[in-house]
PDB file of C-alpha atoms in Angstrom:
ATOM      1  CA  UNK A   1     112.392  89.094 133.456  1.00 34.00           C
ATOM      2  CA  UNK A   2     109.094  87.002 133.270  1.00 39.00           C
ATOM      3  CA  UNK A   3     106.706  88.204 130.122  1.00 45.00           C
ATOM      4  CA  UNK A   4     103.477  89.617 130.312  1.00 48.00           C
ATOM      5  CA  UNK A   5     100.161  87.243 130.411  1.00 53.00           C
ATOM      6  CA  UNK A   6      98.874  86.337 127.038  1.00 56.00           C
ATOM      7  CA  UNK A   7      96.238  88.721 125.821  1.00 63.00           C
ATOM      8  CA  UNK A   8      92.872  88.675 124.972  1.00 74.00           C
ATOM      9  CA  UNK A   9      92.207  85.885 121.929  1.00 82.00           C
ATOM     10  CA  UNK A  10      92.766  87.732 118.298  1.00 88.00           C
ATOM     11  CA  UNK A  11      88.703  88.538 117.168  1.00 83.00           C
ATOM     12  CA  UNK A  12      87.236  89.033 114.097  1.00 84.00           C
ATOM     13  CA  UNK A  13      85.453  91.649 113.204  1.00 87.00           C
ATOM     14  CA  UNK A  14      83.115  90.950 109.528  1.00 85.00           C
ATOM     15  CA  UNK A  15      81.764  93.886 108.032  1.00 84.00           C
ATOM     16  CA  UNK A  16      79.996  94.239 104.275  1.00 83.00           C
ATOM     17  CA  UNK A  17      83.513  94.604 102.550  1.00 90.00           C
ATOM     18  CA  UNK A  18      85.918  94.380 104.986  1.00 94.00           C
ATOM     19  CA  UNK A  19      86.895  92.967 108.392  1.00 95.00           C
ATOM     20  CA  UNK A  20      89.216  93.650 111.370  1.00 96.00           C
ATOM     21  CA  UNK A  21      91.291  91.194 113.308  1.00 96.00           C
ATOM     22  CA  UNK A  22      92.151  92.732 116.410  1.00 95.00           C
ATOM     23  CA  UNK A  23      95.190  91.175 118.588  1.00 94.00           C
ATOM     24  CA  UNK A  24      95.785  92.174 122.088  1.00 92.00           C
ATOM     25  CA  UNK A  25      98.960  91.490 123.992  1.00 92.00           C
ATOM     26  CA  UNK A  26     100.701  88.020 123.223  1.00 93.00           C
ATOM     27  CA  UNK A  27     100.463  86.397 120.237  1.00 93.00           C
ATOM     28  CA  UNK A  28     102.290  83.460 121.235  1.00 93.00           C
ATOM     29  CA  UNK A  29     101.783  79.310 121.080  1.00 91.00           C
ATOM     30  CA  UNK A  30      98.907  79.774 123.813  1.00 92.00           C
ATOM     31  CA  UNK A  31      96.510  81.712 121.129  1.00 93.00           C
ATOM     32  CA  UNK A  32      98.297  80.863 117.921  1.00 94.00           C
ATOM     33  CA  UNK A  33      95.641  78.979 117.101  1.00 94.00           C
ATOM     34  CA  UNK A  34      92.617  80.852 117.660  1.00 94.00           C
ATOM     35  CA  UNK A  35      94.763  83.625 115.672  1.00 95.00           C
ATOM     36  CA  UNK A  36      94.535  81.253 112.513  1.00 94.00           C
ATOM     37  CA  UNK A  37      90.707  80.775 113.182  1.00 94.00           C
ATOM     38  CA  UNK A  38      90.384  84.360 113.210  1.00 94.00           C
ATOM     39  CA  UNK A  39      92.134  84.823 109.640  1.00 93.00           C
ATOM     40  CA  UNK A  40      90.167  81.841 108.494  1.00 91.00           C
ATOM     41  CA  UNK A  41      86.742  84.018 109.287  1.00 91.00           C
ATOM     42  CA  UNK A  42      88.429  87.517 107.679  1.00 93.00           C
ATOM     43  CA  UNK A  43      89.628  86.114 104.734  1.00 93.00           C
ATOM     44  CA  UNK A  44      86.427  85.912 102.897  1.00 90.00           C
ATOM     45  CA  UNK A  45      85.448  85.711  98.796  1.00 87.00           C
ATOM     46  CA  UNK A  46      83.815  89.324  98.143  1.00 86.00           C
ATOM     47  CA  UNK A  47      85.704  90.994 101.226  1.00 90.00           C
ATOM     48  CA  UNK A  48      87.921  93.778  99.471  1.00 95.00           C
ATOM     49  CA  UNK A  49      90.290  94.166 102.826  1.00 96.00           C
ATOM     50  CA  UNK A  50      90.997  92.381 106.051  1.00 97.00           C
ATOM     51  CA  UNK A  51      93.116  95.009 108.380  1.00 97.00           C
ATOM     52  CA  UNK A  52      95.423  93.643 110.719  1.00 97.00           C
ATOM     53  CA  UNK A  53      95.533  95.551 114.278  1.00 97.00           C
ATOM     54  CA  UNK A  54      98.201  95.191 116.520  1.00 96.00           C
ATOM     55  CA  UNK A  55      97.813  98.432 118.063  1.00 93.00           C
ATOM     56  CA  UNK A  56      97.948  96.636 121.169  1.00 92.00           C
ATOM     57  CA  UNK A  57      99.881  93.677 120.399  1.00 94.00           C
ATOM     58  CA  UNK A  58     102.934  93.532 122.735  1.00 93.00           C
ATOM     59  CA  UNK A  59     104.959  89.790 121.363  1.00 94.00           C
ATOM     60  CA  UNK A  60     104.427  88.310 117.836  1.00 94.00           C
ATOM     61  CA  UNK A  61     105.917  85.126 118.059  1.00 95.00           C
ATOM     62  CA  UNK A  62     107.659  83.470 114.453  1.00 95.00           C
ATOM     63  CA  UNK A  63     104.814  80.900 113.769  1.00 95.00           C
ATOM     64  CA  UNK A  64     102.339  83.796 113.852  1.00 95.00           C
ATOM     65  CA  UNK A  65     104.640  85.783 111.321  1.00 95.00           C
ATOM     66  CA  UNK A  66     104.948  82.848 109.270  1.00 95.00           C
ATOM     67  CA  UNK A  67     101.094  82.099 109.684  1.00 95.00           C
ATOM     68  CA  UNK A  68     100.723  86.179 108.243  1.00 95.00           C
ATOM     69  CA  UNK A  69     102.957  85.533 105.249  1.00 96.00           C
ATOM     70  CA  UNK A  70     100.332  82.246 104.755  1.00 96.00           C
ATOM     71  CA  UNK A  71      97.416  84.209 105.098  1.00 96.00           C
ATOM     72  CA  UNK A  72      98.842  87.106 102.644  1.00 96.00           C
ATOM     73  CA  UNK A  73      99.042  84.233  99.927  1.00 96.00           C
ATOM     74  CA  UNK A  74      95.674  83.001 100.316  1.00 95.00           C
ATOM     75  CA  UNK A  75      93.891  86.838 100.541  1.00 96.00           C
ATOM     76  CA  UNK A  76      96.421  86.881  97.239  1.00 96.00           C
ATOM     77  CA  UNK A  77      94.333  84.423  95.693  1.00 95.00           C
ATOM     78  CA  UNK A  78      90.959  85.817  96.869  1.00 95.00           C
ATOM     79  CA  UNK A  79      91.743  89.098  95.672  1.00 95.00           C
ATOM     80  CA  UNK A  80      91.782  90.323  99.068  1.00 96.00           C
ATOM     81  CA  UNK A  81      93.726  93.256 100.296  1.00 96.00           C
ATOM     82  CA  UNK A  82      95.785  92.581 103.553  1.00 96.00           C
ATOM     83  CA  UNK A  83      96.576  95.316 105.309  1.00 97.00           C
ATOM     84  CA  UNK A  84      98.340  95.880 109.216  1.00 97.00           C
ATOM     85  CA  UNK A  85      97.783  98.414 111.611  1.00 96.00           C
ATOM     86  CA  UNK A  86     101.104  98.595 113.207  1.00 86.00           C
ATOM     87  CA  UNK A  87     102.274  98.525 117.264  1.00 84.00           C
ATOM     88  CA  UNK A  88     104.851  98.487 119.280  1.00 90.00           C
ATOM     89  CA  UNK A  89     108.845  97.966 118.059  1.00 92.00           C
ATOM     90  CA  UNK A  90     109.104  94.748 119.579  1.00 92.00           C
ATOM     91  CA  UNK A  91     106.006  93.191 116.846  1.00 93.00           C
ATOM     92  CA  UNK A  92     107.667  94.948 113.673  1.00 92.00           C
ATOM     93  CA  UNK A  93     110.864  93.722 114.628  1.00 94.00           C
ATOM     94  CA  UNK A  94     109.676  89.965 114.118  1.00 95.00           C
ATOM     95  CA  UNK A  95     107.678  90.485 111.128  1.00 94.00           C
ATOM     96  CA  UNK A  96     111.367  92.030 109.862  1.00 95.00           C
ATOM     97  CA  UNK A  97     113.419  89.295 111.265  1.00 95.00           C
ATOM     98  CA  UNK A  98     111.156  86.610 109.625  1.00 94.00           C
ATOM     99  CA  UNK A  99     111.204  88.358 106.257  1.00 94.00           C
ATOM    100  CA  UNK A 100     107.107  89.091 106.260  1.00 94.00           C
ATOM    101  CA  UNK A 101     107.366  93.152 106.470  1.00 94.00           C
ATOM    102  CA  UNK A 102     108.114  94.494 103.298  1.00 94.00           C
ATOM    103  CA  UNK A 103     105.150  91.750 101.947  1.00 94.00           C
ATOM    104  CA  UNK A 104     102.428  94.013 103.137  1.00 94.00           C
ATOM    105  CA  UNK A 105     101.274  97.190 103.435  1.00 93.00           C
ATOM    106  CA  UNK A 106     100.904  99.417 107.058  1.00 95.00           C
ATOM    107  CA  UNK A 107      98.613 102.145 108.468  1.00 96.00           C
ATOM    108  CA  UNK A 108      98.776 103.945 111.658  1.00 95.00           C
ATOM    109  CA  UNK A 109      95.208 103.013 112.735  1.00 95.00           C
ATOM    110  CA  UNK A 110      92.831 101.322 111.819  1.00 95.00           C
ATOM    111  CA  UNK A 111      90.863 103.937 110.550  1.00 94.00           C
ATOM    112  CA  UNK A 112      93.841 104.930 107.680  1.00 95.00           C
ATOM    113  CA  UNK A 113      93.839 101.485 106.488  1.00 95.00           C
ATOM    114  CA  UNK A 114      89.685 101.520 106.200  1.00 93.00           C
ATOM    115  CA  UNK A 115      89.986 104.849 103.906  1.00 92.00           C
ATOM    116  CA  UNK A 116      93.005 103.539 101.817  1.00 89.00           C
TER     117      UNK A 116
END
């Protein structure tokens, strides 16, 4: 069975407070990268959250998971919450094979993780 095309590149989304990084279908070795450059512009002294959506997200590959539990450290450090808007089965799945889930903290949308 061939996968789907990789999706859209991850964006970030910089608000007063907070920002969004939206990822749509594959997060895989072709935008890995530009998924790093996204959490670079999120994570941000003086942000109080960065949400995570992968409403949409259909693969997580294990360097992005790895490149999440990474990012959690450093938004550690900032005092930055880091919070994920969960998706499909097939994304929680890696973040629970690679050890990263229980590290952070999940919302159905992305709305519920703005109000928490």
């Amino acid at each position: 069975m061939a996968r789907d095309a990789p999706g859209d590149p991850p964006t970030a989304d910089r608000h007063p407070h907070h920002a969004v990084v939206r990822v749509e279908g594959e997060l895989d070795a072709a935008v890995v990268g530009e998924f790093r450059k996204a959490l670079d512009q999120a994570l941000t002294p003086g942000s109080r959250a960065v949400i995570l959506d992968f409403g949409t997200a259909r693969f997580l590959s294990i360097e992005a998971a790895h490149d999440l539990v990474e990012a959690k450290r450093h938004a550690a450090v900032l005092g930055v919450d880091l919070r994920i808007v969960a998706g499909r089965r097939e994304v929680e799945r890696v973040l629970e094979v690679t050890g990263a889930r229980p590290l952070f903290r999940y919302y159905p949308s992305v709305q519920t993780a703005l109000r928490a």
